[in-house]
PDB file of C-alpha atoms in Angstrom:
ATOM      1  CA  MET A  85      61.077 282.904  77.619  1.00 93.00           C
ATOM      2  CA  ASP A  86      62.859 286.154  77.831  1.00 93.00           C
ATOM      3  CA  LEU A  87      65.167 285.869  78.593  1.00 95.00           C
ATOM      4  CA  ILE A  88      66.008 283.431  76.132  1.00 95.00           C
ATOM      5  CA  HIS A  89      64.632 285.780  73.470  1.00 94.00           C
ATOM      6  CA  ARG A  90      67.572 288.760  74.657  1.00 94.00           C
ATOM      7  CA  GLY A  91      69.912 285.941  74.304  1.00 94.00           C
ATOM      8  CA  ARG A  92      70.430 284.999  78.554  1.00 95.00           C
ATOM      9  CA  THR A  93      69.948 281.618  78.148  1.00 96.00           C
ATOM     10  CA  ASP A  94      72.310 281.247  81.214  1.00 96.00           C
ATOM     11  CA  PHE A  95      70.460 283.907  83.030  1.00 97.00           C
ATOM     12  CA  ALA A  96      66.958 281.269  82.221  1.00 97.00           C
ATOM     13  CA  ASN A  97      68.333 278.168  82.761  1.00 97.00           C
ATOM     14  CA  LEU A  98      69.559 279.214  86.175  1.00 96.00           C
ATOM     15  CA  VAL A  99      65.787 280.528  87.107  1.00 96.00           C
ATOM     16  CA  LEU A 100      64.341 277.290  86.102  1.00 97.00           C
ATOM     17  CA  ASN A 101      66.975 274.270  88.292  1.00 97.00           C
ATOM     18  CA  ARG A 102      66.048 277.255  91.056  1.00 96.00           C
ATOM     19  CA  TYR A 103      62.266 276.561  90.900  1.00 96.00           C
ATOM     20  CA  LEU A 104      63.299 272.463  90.126  1.00 96.00           C
ATOM     21  CA  ALA A 105      65.991 272.681  93.118  1.00 95.00           C
ATOM     22  CA  LEU A 106      63.139 273.712  94.988  1.00 95.00           C
ATOM     23  CA  SER A 107      60.163 272.489  93.996  1.00 95.00           C
ATOM     24  CA  GLY A 108      60.715 268.951  93.165  1.00 95.00           C
ATOM     25  CA  ASP A 109      58.136 269.885  90.714  1.00 96.00           C
ATOM     26  CA  ILE A 110      59.895 267.544  87.936  1.00 97.00           C
ATOM     27  CA  SER A 111      56.216 266.643  85.987  1.00 95.00           C
ATOM     28  CA  GLY A 112      56.898 270.602  85.085  1.00 95.00           C
ATOM     29  CA  LEU A 113      59.315 269.857  82.796  1.00 95.00           C
ATOM     30  CA  LYS A 114      56.381 267.508  81.095  1.00 95.00           C
ATOM     31  CA  VAL A 115      54.738 270.976  79.694  1.00 95.00           C
ATOM     32  CA  LEU A 116      58.054 273.417  79.640  1.00 95.00           C
ATOM     33  CA  GLY A 117      58.515 273.410  75.720  1.00 95.00           C
ATOM     34  CA  VAL A 118      54.259 274.604  75.043  1.00 95.00           C
ATOM     35  CA  PHE A 119      53.862 276.770  77.927  1.00 95.00           C
ATOM     36  CA  LEU A 120      57.189 278.426  76.014  1.00 96.00           C
ATOM     37  CA  SER A 121      55.769 278.392  72.941  1.00 96.00           C
ATOM     38  CA  SER A 122      52.367 279.370  74.209  1.00 96.00           C
ATOM     39  CA  ARG A 123      54.146 282.669  75.899  1.00 96.00           C
ATOM     40  CA  ALA A 124      56.856 282.855  72.723  1.00 96.00           C
ATOM     41  CA  THR A 125      53.045 282.685  70.277  1.00 97.00           C
ATOM     42  CA  ILE A 126      51.343 285.177  72.339  1.00 97.00           C
ATOM     43  CA  ARG A 127      54.397 287.626  72.237  1.00 95.00           C
ATOM     44  CA  ALA A 128      54.472 287.473  67.820  1.00 96.00           C
ATOM     45  CA  HIS A 129      50.382 288.184  68.275  1.00 96.00           C
ATOM     46  CA  VAL A 130      51.460 291.395  70.282  1.00 96.00           C
ATOM     47  CA  SER A 131      54.700 292.476  68.432  1.00 95.00           C
ATOM     48  CA  ALA A 132      52.299 291.868  65.143  1.00 95.00           C
ATOM     49  CA  VAL A 133      49.029 293.697  65.446  1.00 95.00           C
ATOM     50  CA  ALA A 134      51.728 296.800  67.276  1.00 95.00           C
ATOM     51  CA  SER A 135      54.079 296.688  64.684  1.00 93.00           C
ATOM     52  CA  LYS A 136      50.082 298.038  62.233  1.00 92.00           C
ATOM     53  CA  ASN A 137      50.349 301.614  64.685  1.00 90.00           C
ATOM     54  CA  GLN A 138      53.577 302.808  64.989  1.00 91.00           C
ATOM     55  CA  LYS A 139      55.062 306.058  63.168  1.00 89.00           C
ATOM     56  CA  THR A 140      57.792 305.127  61.191  1.00 94.00           C
ATOM     57  CA  LYS A 141      58.868 302.762  58.905  1.00 92.00           C
ATOM     58  CA  ASN A 142      61.386 301.757  61.712  1.00 94.00           C
ATOM     59  CA  GLU A 143      59.823 300.765  64.645  1.00 93.00           C
ATOM     60  CA  THR A 144      57.199 298.804  61.938  1.00 94.00           C
ATOM     61  CA  GLU A 145      60.211 296.712  61.245  1.00 94.00           C
ATOM     62  CA  PHE A 146      61.762 296.198  64.262  1.00 95.00           C
ATOM     63  CA  LEU A 147      58.680 294.398  65.443  1.00 94.00           C
ATOM     64  CA  GLU A 148      57.590 292.476  62.513  1.00 95.00           C
ATOM     65  CA  LYS A 149      60.711 291.395  62.563  1.00 95.00           C
ATOM     66  CA  GLU A 150      60.462 290.486  66.365  1.00 95.00           C
ATOM     67  CA  ALA A 151      56.501 288.713  65.847  1.00 96.00           C
ATOM     68  CA  ARG A 152      58.182 286.448  63.472  1.00 96.00           C
ATOM     69  CA  CYS A 153      61.480 285.768  66.325  1.00 96.00           C
ATOM     70  CA  TYR A 154      59.228 285.177  68.373  1.00 96.00           C
ATOM     71  CA  LEU A 155      56.417 282.850  66.081  1.00 95.00           C
ATOM     72  CA  GLN A 156      60.356 281.036  65.542  1.00 95.00           C
ATOM     73  CA  GLU A 157      60.535 280.914  68.721  1.00 95.00           C
ATOM     74  CA  ALA A 158      57.827 278.752  69.348  1.00 96.00           C
ATOM     75  CA  GLN A 159      58.417 276.663  66.714  1.00 95.00           C
ATOM     76  CA  HIS A 160      61.496 275.404  67.737  1.00 93.00           C
ATOM     77  CA  TYR A 161      60.071 274.484  71.849  1.00 94.00           C
ATOM     78  CA  LEU A 162      57.811 271.912  70.477  1.00 93.00           C
ATOM     79  CA  LYS A 163      60.423 270.307  68.732  1.00 91.00           C
ATOM     80  CA  THR A 164      61.485 267.087  69.575  1.00 86.00           C
ATOM     81  CA  GLN A 165      65.440 265.837  71.069  1.00 85.00           C
ATOM     82  CA  SER A 166      67.082 263.386  72.203  1.00 91.00           C
ATOM     83  CA  PRO A 167      68.049 263.427  75.925  1.00 95.00           C
ATOM     84  CA  THR A 168      71.412 263.128  77.121  1.00 95.00           C
ATOM     85  CA  LEU A 169      72.663 261.858  80.451  1.00 97.00           C
ATOM     86  CA  ILE A 170      76.069 263.572  82.315  1.00 97.00           C
ATOM     87  CA  ALA A 171      77.017 263.372  85.006  1.00 97.00           C
ATOM     88  CA  ILE A 172      80.047 265.291  88.262  1.00 97.00           C
ATOM     89  CA  GLY A 173      81.685 263.915  90.002  1.00 96.00           C
ATOM     90  CA  GLY A 174      84.500 264.383  92.433  1.00 95.00           C
ATOM     91  CA  LEU A 175      85.607 265.748  96.171  1.00 95.00           C
ATOM     92  CA  SER A 176      83.670 268.073  97.697  1.00 94.00           C
ATOM     93  CA  GLY A 177      85.274 271.592  96.284  1.00 93.00           C
ATOM     94  CA  CYS A 178      86.463 270.326  92.945  1.00 94.00           C
ATOM     95  CA  GLY A 179      83.851 272.362  91.372  1.00 93.00           C
ATOM     96  CA  LYS A 180      80.708 269.919  90.375  1.00 95.00           C
ATOM     97  CA  SER A 181      78.370 272.332  90.528  1.00 94.00           C
ATOM     98  CA  VAL A 182      80.487 275.567  88.852  1.00 94.00           C
ATOM     99  CA  LEU A 183      80.644 273.022  85.841  1.00 96.00           C
ATOM    100  CA  ALA A 184      77.369 271.950  86.031  1.00 96.00           C
ATOM    101  CA  LYS A 185      76.321 275.388  86.192  1.00 95.00           C
ATOM    102  CA  GLY A 186      78.410 276.073  82.832  1.00 95.00           C
ATOM    103  CA  LEU A 187      77.103 273.534  80.641  1.00 96.00           C
ATOM    104  CA  ALA A 188      73.388 273.250  81.761  1.00 97.00           C
ATOM    105  CA  PRO A 189      72.469 276.061  79.269  1.00 96.00           C
ATOM    106  CA  HIS A 190      74.607 274.506  76.265  1.00 93.00           C
ATOM    107  CA  ILE A 191      72.642 271.032  76.265  1.00 93.00           C
ATOM    108  CA  GLY A 192      69.338 270.169  75.391  1.00 87.00           C
ATOM    109  CA  HIS A 193      66.075 271.947  75.323  1.00 83.00           C
ATOM    110  CA  ALA A 194      65.932 276.232  75.623  1.00 88.00           C
ATOM    111  CA  PRO A 195      66.837 276.335  78.380  1.00 94.00           C
ATOM    112  CA  GLY A 196      68.639 273.617  79.066  1.00 95.00           C
ATOM    113  CA  ALA A 197      69.920 270.713  80.714  1.00 97.00           C
ATOM    114  CA  PHE A 198      67.910 269.780  84.792  1.00 97.00           C
ATOM    115  CA  VAL A 199      70.986 269.474  86.670  1.00 97.00           C
ATOM    116  CA  ALA A 200      70.306 267.681  89.333  1.00 97.00           C
ATOM    117  CA  ARG A 201      72.150 268.375  92.358  1.00 95.00           C
ATOM    118  CA  THR A 202      72.843 265.805  95.463  1.00 95.00           C
ATOM    119  CA  ASP A 203      73.220 268.034  97.965  1.00 94.00           C
ATOM    120  CA  MET A 204      69.663 270.354  97.003  1.00 95.00           C
ATOM    121  CA  ILE A 205      67.948 266.725  96.228  1.00 96.00           C
ATOM    122  CA  ARG A 206      69.477 265.152 100.159  1.00 95.00           C
ATOM    123  CA  LYS A 207      68.249 268.885 101.884  1.00 95.00           C
ATOM    124  CA  ARG A 208      65.206 269.568 100.084  1.00 96.00           C
ATOM    125  CA  VAL A 209      63.632 265.711 101.620  1.00 94.00           C
ATOM    126  CA  LEU A 210      64.138 265.255 104.504  1.00 94.00           C
ATOM    127  CA  GLY A 211      62.713 269.143 104.386  1.00 94.00           C
ATOM    128  CA  VAL A 212      65.833 271.849 105.264  1.00 92.00           C
ATOM    129  CA  LYS A 213      66.323 275.299 103.746  1.00 92.00           C
ATOM    130  CA  PRO A 214      69.362 275.084 101.334  1.00 92.00           C
ATOM    131  CA  TRP A 215      71.592 277.059 102.991  1.00 90.00           C
ATOM    132  CA  GLU A 216      70.937 275.285 106.558  1.00 91.00           C
ATOM    133  CA  LYS A 217      73.611 272.617 108.274  1.00 91.00           C
ATOM    134  CA  LEU A 218      72.707 269.437 108.188  1.00 92.00           C
ATOM    135  CA  SER A 219      73.333 267.091 111.257  1.00 90.00           C
ATOM    136  CA  GLN A 220      74.922 264.029 111.214  1.00 89.00           C
ATOM    137  CA  ASP A 221      71.009 261.599 110.972  1.00 92.00           C
ATOM    138  CA  GLY A 222      71.832 263.988 107.939  1.00 92.00           C
ATOM    139  CA  TYR A 223      74.031 261.822 106.429  1.00 92.00           C
ATOM    140  CA  SER A 224      72.813 258.887 107.560  1.00 93.00           C
ATOM    141  CA  ARG A 225      72.378 255.586 105.851  1.00 92.00           C
ATOM    142  CA  ALA A 226      68.831 255.978 105.139  1.00 95.00           C
ATOM    143  CA  ALA A 227      69.376 259.838 104.598  1.00 94.00           C
ATOM    144  CA  THR A 228      71.668 258.980 101.889  1.00 93.00           C
ATOM    145  CA  GLN A 229      69.282 255.853 100.710  1.00 94.00           C
ATOM    146  CA  ARG A 230      66.036 258.689 100.728  1.00 95.00           C
ATOM    147  CA  THR A 231      68.360 261.025  98.841  1.00 95.00           C
ATOM    148  CA  TYR A 232      69.841 258.518  96.395  1.00 94.00           C
ATOM    149  CA  LYS A 233      66.099 257.194  95.502  1.00 95.00           C
ATOM    150  CA  GLN A 234      64.629 260.729  94.974  1.00 96.00           C
ATOM    151  CA  LEU A 235      68.416 261.624  92.640  1.00 97.00           C
ATOM    152  CA  TYR A 236      67.059 258.593  90.615  1.00 96.00           C
ATOM    153  CA  GLN A 237      63.538 259.585  90.179  1.00 97.00           C
ATOM    154  CA  GLU A 238      63.841 262.599  89.418  1.00 97.00           C
ATOM    155  CA  ILE A 239      66.499 261.811  87.109  1.00 97.00           C
ATOM    156  CA  GLU A 240      64.183 259.150  84.656  1.00 97.00           C
ATOM    157  CA  ASP A 241      61.461 261.978  85.139  1.00 97.00           C
ATOM    158  CA  ALA A 242      63.530 264.386  83.213  1.00 97.00           C
ATOM    159  CA  LEU A 243      64.290 262.238  80.238  1.00 97.00           C
ATOM    160  CA  THR A 244      60.989 260.621  79.589  1.00 96.00           C
ATOM    161  CA  PHE A 245      60.005 264.355  79.426  1.00 95.00           C
ATOM    162  CA  GLY A 246      62.544 264.586  76.161  1.00 94.00           C
ATOM    163  CA  TYR A 247      65.101 267.371  78.768  1.00 96.00           C
ATOM    164  CA  SER A 248      68.553 266.821  79.353  1.00 96.00           C
ATOM    165  CA  VAL A 249      70.227 266.466  82.383  1.00 98.00           C
ATOM    166  CA  ILE A 250      73.140 267.394  84.327  1.00 98.00           C
ATOM    167  CA  VAL A 251      73.645 265.425  87.457  1.00 98.00           C
ATOM    168  CA  ASP A 252      76.033 266.425  90.189  1.00 95.00           C
ATOM    169  CA  GLY A 253      78.045 264.601  93.205  1.00 94.00           C
ATOM    170  CA  VAL A 254      80.321 263.182  94.548  1.00 95.00           C
ATOM    171  CA  PHE A 255      80.438 259.791  92.877  1.00 95.00           C
ATOM    172  CA  ALA A 256      83.496 257.805  95.134  1.00 93.00           C
ATOM    173  CA  LYS A 257      81.682 254.553  94.731  1.00 93.00           C
ATOM    174  CA  PRO A 258      82.003 252.499  91.713  1.00 94.00           C
ATOM    175  CA  GLY A 259      78.405 251.221  92.090  1.00 94.00           C
ATOM    176  CA  GLU A 260      77.096 254.834  92.072  1.00 94.00           C
ATOM    177  CA  ARG A 261      79.213 255.216  89.156  1.00 96.00           C
ATOM    178  CA  HIS A 262      77.507 252.171  87.682  1.00 96.00           C
ATOM    179  CA  LYS A 263      74.391 252.761  87.940  1.00 96.00           C
ATOM    180  CA  LEU A 264      74.374 256.429  86.498  1.00 97.00           C
ATOM    181  CA  GLU A 265      75.907 254.631  83.691  1.00 97.00           C
ATOM    182  CA  ASN A 266      73.315 251.784  83.212  1.00 96.00           C
ATOM    183  CA  LEU A 267      70.320 254.567  83.652  1.00 97.00           C
ATOM    184  CA  ALA A 268      71.011 255.768  80.212  1.00 97.00           C
ATOM    185  CA  VAL A 269      71.185 252.774  78.994  1.00 97.00           C
ATOM    186  CA  LYS A 270      67.880 252.104  80.355  1.00 96.00           C
ATOM    187  CA  MET A 271      66.525 255.393  79.326  1.00 96.00           C
ATOM    188  CA  ASP A 272      68.433 254.999  75.944  1.00 96.00           C
ATOM    189  CA  VAL A 273      69.627 258.029  76.159  1.00 96.00           C
ATOM    190  CA  SER A 274      73.460 259.080  75.637  1.00 94.00           C
ATOM    191  CA  PHE A 275      75.871 259.166  78.946  1.00 96.00           C
ATOM    192  CA  LEU A 276      78.651 260.913  79.377  1.00 96.00           C
ATOM    193  CA  GLY A 277      81.488 261.757  82.831  1.00 97.00           C
ATOM    194  CA  PHE A 278      82.962 263.628  83.722  1.00 97.00           C
ATOM    195  CA  TRP A 279      85.666 262.944  86.589  1.00 97.00           C
ATOM    196  CA  LEU A 280      87.520 266.372  88.053  1.00 96.00           C
ATOM    197  CA  SER A 281      89.758 265.699  90.820  1.00 94.00           C
ATOM    198  CA  ALA A 282      92.152 268.856  91.903  1.00 93.00           C
ATOM    199  CA  PRO A 283      95.526 268.407  94.441  1.00 94.00           C
ATOM    200  CA  LEU A 284      93.982 268.250  98.361  1.00 94.00           C
ATOM    201  CA  ASP A 285      95.155 271.359  99.260  1.00 93.00           C
ATOM    202  CA  VAL A 286      93.166 273.400  96.509  1.00 94.00           C
ATOM    203  CA  LEU A 287      89.716 271.342  97.302  1.00 94.00           C
ATOM    204  CA  GLU A 288      90.643 271.844 101.162  1.00 94.00           C
ATOM    205  CA  GLN A 289      90.541 275.860 100.497  1.00 94.00           C
ATOM    206  CA  ARG A 290      87.670 276.145  97.905  1.00 93.00           C
ATOM    207  CA  VAL A 291      85.402 274.725 100.798  1.00 94.00           C
ATOM    208  CA  THR A 292      86.556 276.397 103.325  1.00 93.00           C
ATOM    209  CA  ASN A 293      86.021 279.771 101.165  1.00 91.00           C
ATOM    210  CA  ARG A 294      82.451 279.360 100.607  1.00 89.00           C
ATOM    211  CA  ARG A 295      79.699 281.707 101.711  1.00 85.00           C
ATOM    212  CA  ASN A 296      76.382 280.019 101.371  1.00 84.00           C
ATOM    213  CA  ASP A 297      76.759 277.646  99.394  1.00 88.00           C
ATOM    214  CA  VAL A 298      73.819 274.379  99.699  1.00 92.00           C
ATOM    215  CA  SER A 299      76.657 272.197 100.271  1.00 92.00           C
ATOM    216  CA  ASP A 300      77.674 271.420 104.561  1.00 89.00           C
ATOM    217  CA  ALA A 301      81.721 269.686 102.595  1.00 91.00           C
ATOM    218  CA  ASP A 302      84.220 270.951 104.390  1.00 90.00           C
ATOM    219  CA  ALA A 303      88.127 270.376 105.063  1.00 93.00           C
ATOM    220  CA  THR A 304      87.719 268.052 107.790  1.00 93.00           C
ATOM    221  CA  VAL A 305      85.131 265.647 105.259  1.00 93.00           C
ATOM    222  CA  VAL A 306      87.753 266.291 102.054  1.00 93.00           C
ATOM    223  CA  ARG A 307      90.214 264.847 103.735  1.00 94.00           C
ATOM    224  CA  MET A 308      87.848 262.159 104.868  1.00 92.00           C
ATOM    225  CA  GLN A 309      86.922 261.975 101.317  1.00 93.00           C
ATOM    226  CA  ALA A 310      90.563 261.730 100.009  1.00 91.00           C
ATOM    227  CA  VAL A 311      91.571 258.478 101.406  1.00 92.00           C
ATOM    228  CA  TYR A 312      88.548 256.881  99.449  1.00 91.00           C
ATOM    229  CA  ASP A 313      88.850 254.063  97.125  1.00 91.00           C
ATOM    230  CA  ILE A 314      87.493 255.100  94.859  1.00 93.00           C
ATOM    231  CA  GLY A 315      88.019 252.702  92.377  1.00 93.00           C
ATOM    232  CA  GLU A 316      89.346 252.847  88.637  1.00 93.00           C
ATOM    233  CA  VAL A 317      86.835 255.692  87.112  1.00 94.00           C
ATOM    234  CA  LYS A 318      86.727 255.372  83.222  1.00 93.00           C
ATOM    235  CA  TRP A 319      84.417 258.748  83.348  1.00 96.00           C
ATOM    236  CA  ALA A 320      86.524 261.368  81.298  1.00 95.00           C
ATOM    237  CA  LYS A 321      88.613 263.024  83.242  1.00 95.00           C
ATOM    238  CA  LEU A 322      89.482 267.113  83.608  1.00 95.00           C
ATOM    239  CA  ASP A 323      91.702 268.768  85.857  1.00 94.00           C
ATOM    240  CA  ALA A 324      89.150 270.740  88.543  1.00 92.00           C
ATOM    241  CA  SER A 325      92.648 272.917  89.732  1.00 92.00           C
ATOM    242  CA  GLN A 326      92.293 275.160  86.420  1.00 89.00           C
ATOM    243  CA  GLY A 327      90.024 278.327  85.915  1.00 89.00           C
ATOM    244  CA  ILE A 328      86.355 277.491  84.970  1.00 90.00           C
ATOM    245  CA  GLU A 329      86.341 278.460  81.556  1.00 91.00           C
ATOM    246  CA  SER A 330      88.684 276.220  80.711  1.00 92.00           C
ATOM    247  CA  ILE A 331      87.203 273.069  81.644  1.00 93.00           C
ATOM    248  CA  LEU A 332      83.758 274.178  80.157  1.00 94.00           C
ATOM    249  CA  GLU A 333      85.317 274.551  77.152  1.00 93.00           C
ATOM    250  CA  LYS A 334      86.714 271.090  77.510  1.00 93.00           C
ATOM    251  CA  SER A 335      84.288 269.728  78.776  1.00 93.00           C
ATOM    252  CA  LEU A 336      82.126 271.494  75.978  1.00 92.00           C
ATOM    253  CA  SER A 337      84.894 269.635  73.314  1.00 92.00           C
ATOM    254  CA  ILE A 338      84.129 266.367  75.064  1.00 92.00           C
ATOM    255  CA  LEU A 339      80.661 266.327  74.293  1.00 89.00           C
ATOM    256  CA  ASP A 340      80.135 267.892  71.443  1.00 86.00           C
ATOM    257  CA  ALA A 341      82.699 265.132  70.322  1.00 85.00           C
ATOM    258  CA  SER A 342      81.466 262.128  72.451  1.00 78.00           C
ATOM    259  CA  LEU A 343      77.332 263.033  70.625  1.00 73.00           C
ATOM    260  CA  GLU A 344      78.815 263.189  66.936  1.00 68.00           C
ATOM    261  CA  ASN A 345      80.393 259.904  67.642  1.00 67.00           C
ATOM    262  CA  CYS A 346      76.669 258.605  69.465  1.00 61.00           C
ATOM    263  CA  THR A 347      75.048 260.040  66.235  1.00 55.00           C
ATOM    264  CA  ASN A 348      77.507 258.346  63.763  1.00 54.00           C
TER     265      ASN A 348
END
């Protein structure tokens, strides 16, 4: 709440998503708005009381302004919004997680969207630390089924509690993409899919240069993914070889246009 008040919703979103990724406590989103509102209300009360005990007019006016601002924020946290489901797909190294991180603070309730990352969920489901590399068993059919079952459940829960979701995964199979689209229909929320692509050499270089990343993908995995039969991709396509600032700006523009069409 204090980070949001100071204009650092991006940091606040990082804190929220790090907690959710490690704990899996998606049910906490159900009461997050009330929690943030109560904290802002306390801050408003403290600032209002403190304003009565200041020696200068400037100090008094500053704290009065703070109290009013905190009170407005407390009310805002309790407002309901229609959540959105956003999917970001593409081969390893295309920048899905970087884009998700950039988009999340701009979407839905402050501090922003819940980012459901398949790599993180897989590690959590298997009881492995985020930076610990999985063996081949971690990518077996059974492990993958457990991962995606948990993924879909967490998406549903977050949307039910009124929070937008950004789901980050390869989603190379048409059935996986259709599943997310159908889930949005089931939950009666807006959906937008982004498909990121870049030349193979760019993808290989990126995954090779990774350090302390949740993803276990390396250049060998990228080359294997490159021959997948991805099928027709109907999601909005983005050139992931560009800088993240350019990709983020374009994706936000597409998102704004998509949501505007949904409300018209």
